[in-house]
């Protein structure tokens, strides 16, 4: 089970020194320190909900969410999330893997999110359309139909069947919030890519 520091301290409140007991448990491998203030009982605990415990507010997005929805064939090893209070990319190299957090404009941050759950732990997940736009937001300067087509289907390896099923009304509604040339190119050419 994933636990924040406060919950771990509450569980250990019967000990004379809960902090000393926690240190002892970490040394013995009875509990895993994922990062400062975030703990797990075992390596079988879920990985995606950890992101929201490391940086808040945040949501799982980018290639991680695209992989979750089956939009790309690869299994993504680093958990990529979005946040808006970030001056630069944040990275956490943890026993559960690498977690990265990337800036997304404040106005688009709360839109098109869905609650998700993994092994009883909840987390925020971008809808597949938003995950695609978040990913494209980080890629600058694509202005041609061929450029966006190559990016989507060769570089990112987006599943063409999934691409056809995207909600273009949602994509078109979200696009202006990003102010991105690459995203505008996607919207301009739409399904004709």
Coordinates of C-alpha atoms in Angstrom, one line a residue:
X1 CA 0.0 0.0 0.0
X2 CA 1.2 3.5 -0.9
X3 CA 1.4 5.8 2.1
X4 CA 2.3 9.4 2.8
X5 CA 4.6 10.2 5.7
X6 CA 1.8 11.3 8.0
X7 CA 0.0 8.0 7.6
X8 CA 3.2 6.0 8.3
X9 CA 3.8 8.1 11.4
X10 CA 0.2 7.5 12.5
X11 CA 0.6 3.7 12.0
X12 CA 3.8 3.8 14.1
X13 CA 2.4 6.1 16.9
X14 CA 2.5 3.3 19.5
X15 CA 6.3 3.2 19.3
X16 CA 8.4 5.5 21.7
X17 CA 10.2 6.9 18.6
X18 CA 8.1 6.5 15.4
X19 CA 10.9 8.1 13.3
X20 CA 13.5 5.6 14.6
X21 CA 11.1 2.7 13.9
X22 CA 10.6 4.0 10.4
X23 CA 14.3 4.1 9.8
X24 CA 14.7 0.6 11.1
X25 CA 11.9 -0.7 8.9
X26 CA 13.5 0.9 5.8
X27 CA 16.9 -0.7 6.7
X28 CA 15.2 -4.1 7.1
X29 CA 13.3 -3.7 3.8
X30 CA 9.9 -3.8 5.6
X31 CA 8.9 -0.6 4.0
X32 CA 10.2 1.1 0.9
X33 CA 11.0 4.8 0.8
X34 CA 10.0 5.9 -2.7
X35 CA 10.9 9.6 -2.2
X36 CA 10.8 12.0 0.7
X37 CA 7.4 11.6 2.4
X38 CA 6.2 8.7 0.1
X39 CA 6.4 5.1 1.2
X40 CA 5.2 1.7 -0.1
X41 CA 4.8 -1.7 1.5
X42 CA 6.2 -3.6 -1.4
X43 CA 7.4 -3.3 -5.0
X44 CA 4.0 -4.8 -6.1
X45 CA 2.3 -1.5 -5.2
X46 CA 1.1 0.5 -8.1
X47 CA 3.4 2.9 -10.0
X48 CA 1.0 5.5 -11.5
X49 CA -0.6 6.9 -8.3
X50 CA 2.9 7.7 -7.0
X51 CA 3.1 10.6 -9.4
X52 CA 0.4 12.5 -7.7
X53 CA 2.1 11.9 -4.3
X54 CA 5.4 13.3 -5.6
X55 CA 4.1 16.5 -7.1
X56 CA 0.8 18.1 -6.4
X57 CA -1.2 19.2 -8.3
X58 CA -0.3 16.9 -11.2
X59 CA -1.8 14.3 -13.5
X60 CA -0.4 11.4 -15.5
X61 CA -0.1 12.3 -19.2
X62 CA 2.2 12.4 -22.3
X63 CA 3.5 9.0 -23.6
X64 CA 2.6 7.4 -20.3
X65 CA -1.1 8.1 -20.7
X66 CA -0.9 7.3 -24.5
X67 CA 0.5 3.9 -23.6
X68 CA -2.2 3.4 -20.9
X69 CA -4.9 3.9 -23.5
X70 CA -3.1 1.8 -26.1
X71 CA -2.5 4.7 -28.5
X72 CA 1.2 3.8 -28.8
X73 CA 2.7 0.3 -28.9
X74 CA 5.6 0.8 -26.5
X75 CA 5.4 0.4 -22.8
X76 CA 6.8 3.6 -21.4
X77 CA 9.3 3.1 -18.6
X78 CA 9.4 6.6 -17.2
X79 CA 6.1 8.0 -15.7
X80 CA 5.5 11.4 -17.3
X81 CA 3.1 13.8 -15.7
X82 CA 2.0 17.4 -16.1
X83 CA 1.9 20.2 -13.7
X84 CA 1.5 24.0 -13.9
X85 CA 3.5 25.3 -11.0
X86 CA 6.8 24.2 -12.4
X87 CA 9.7 26.5 -13.5
X88 CA 11.5 23.6 -15.1
X89 CA 11.2 19.8 -15.5
X90 CA 11.3 17.9 -12.3
X91 CA 12.8 14.4 -12.1
X92 CA 12.5 11.8 -9.4
X93 CA 14.6 8.7 -9.8
X94 CA 13.0 6.3 -7.3
X95 CA 13.0 2.6 -6.5
X96 CA 9.7 2.5 -8.5
X97 CA 11.3 4.0 -11.6
X98 CA 11.8 7.5 -13.1
X99 CA 9.1 10.1 -12.7
X100 CA 9.2 13.3 -14.7
X101 CA 7.0 16.3 -14.4
X102 CA 6.6 18.9 -17.2
X103 CA 5.0 22.3 -17.4
X104 CA 1.6 22.7 -18.9
X105 CA -0.2 26.1 -19.2
X106 CA -2.4 26.8 -16.2
X107 CA -5.6 27.4 -18.2
X108 CA -5.5 23.9 -19.8
X109 CA -4.3 22.1 -16.6
X110 CA -7.8 21.2 -15.1
X111 CA -9.5 20.3 -18.4
X112 CA -10.1 16.8 -19.8
X113 CA -8.9 14.9 -16.8
X114 CA -10.4 11.6 -15.7
X115 CA -10.2 9.9 -12.4
X116 CA -8.3 6.5 -12.6
X117 CA -7.5 3.8 -10.1
X118 CA -4.7 1.2 -9.8
X119 CA -4.9 -1.4 -7.0
X120 CA -7.3 0.8 -5.0
X121 CA -5.2 3.9 -5.3
X122 CA -6.7 6.8 -7.2
X123 CA -4.9 9.3 -9.5
X124 CA -5.7 11.9 -12.1
X125 CA -5.1 10.8 -15.8
X126 CA -5.3 12.9 -18.9
X127 CA -7.9 11.8 -21.4
X128 CA -6.2 10.4 -24.5
X129 CA -6.9 13.6 -26.5
X130 CA -5.3 15.8 -23.9
X131 CA -2.3 13.4 -23.5
X132 CA -1.7 13.7 -27.2
X133 CA -1.9 17.5 -27.0
X134 CA 0.4 17.6 -24.0
X135 CA 2.9 15.5 -25.9
X136 CA 2.7 17.7 -29.0
X137 CA 3.0 20.9 -26.8
X138 CA 6.6 19.8 -25.9
X139 CA 7.5 19.5 -29.6
X140 CA 8.1 22.8 -31.3
X141 CA 7.9 24.0 -34.8
X142 CA 5.9 21.4 -36.8
X143 CA 4.1 23.4 -39.5
X144 CA 3.4 21.1 -42.4
X145 CA 1.0 18.2 -43.0
X146 CA 3.9 15.9 -43.8
X147 CA 5.7 17.0 -40.6
X148 CA 2.7 16.3 -38.3
X149 CA 2.0 13.0 -40.1
X150 CA 5.6 11.9 -39.7
X151 CA 5.7 13.0 -36.0
X152 CA 2.4 11.2 -35.2
X153 CA 2.8 7.9 -37.1
X154 CA 6.6 7.4 -37.3
X155 CA 8.2 9.2 -34.3
X156 CA 5.4 8.7 -31.7
X157 CA 4.0 5.6 -33.5
X158 CA 0.4 6.6 -32.8
X159 CA -2.0 3.7 -33.6
X160 CA -3.9 4.9 -36.8
X161 CA -7.1 3.2 -35.7
X162 CA -7.0 5.0 -32.3
X163 CA -6.2 8.3 -34.1
X164 CA -9.4 7.9 -36.2
X165 CA -11.4 7.5 -33.1
X166 CA -10.1 10.7 -31.3
X167 CA -12.7 13.2 -30.2
X168 CA -11.9 16.1 -32.6
X169 CA -14.4 18.4 -30.9
X170 CA -12.4 18.0 -27.7
X171 CA -9.1 18.4 -29.5
X172 CA -10.3 21.6 -31.2
X173 CA -11.7 23.0 -27.9
X174 CA -8.4 22.4 -26.0
X175 CA -6.0 23.5 -28.7
X176 CA -6.2 27.3 -28.2
X177 CA -5.2 27.0 -24.6
X178 CA -1.7 25.7 -25.6
X179 CA -0.8 28.4 -28.1
X180 CA 1.4 25.9 -30.0
X181 CA 2.3 25.9 -33.7
X182 CA 2.5 22.1 -33.7
X183 CA -0.9 21.6 -32.1
X184 CA -2.4 24.2 -34.5
X185 CA -1.0 22.2 -37.4
X186 CA -2.7 19.1 -36.1
X187 CA -6.0 20.8 -35.8
X188 CA -5.7 22.5 -39.2
X189 CA -5.2 19.2 -41.0
X190 CA -7.4 17.1 -38.7
X191 CA -8.3 13.6 -39.7
X192 CA -6.8 14.2 -43.2
X193 CA -3.3 13.5 -42.0

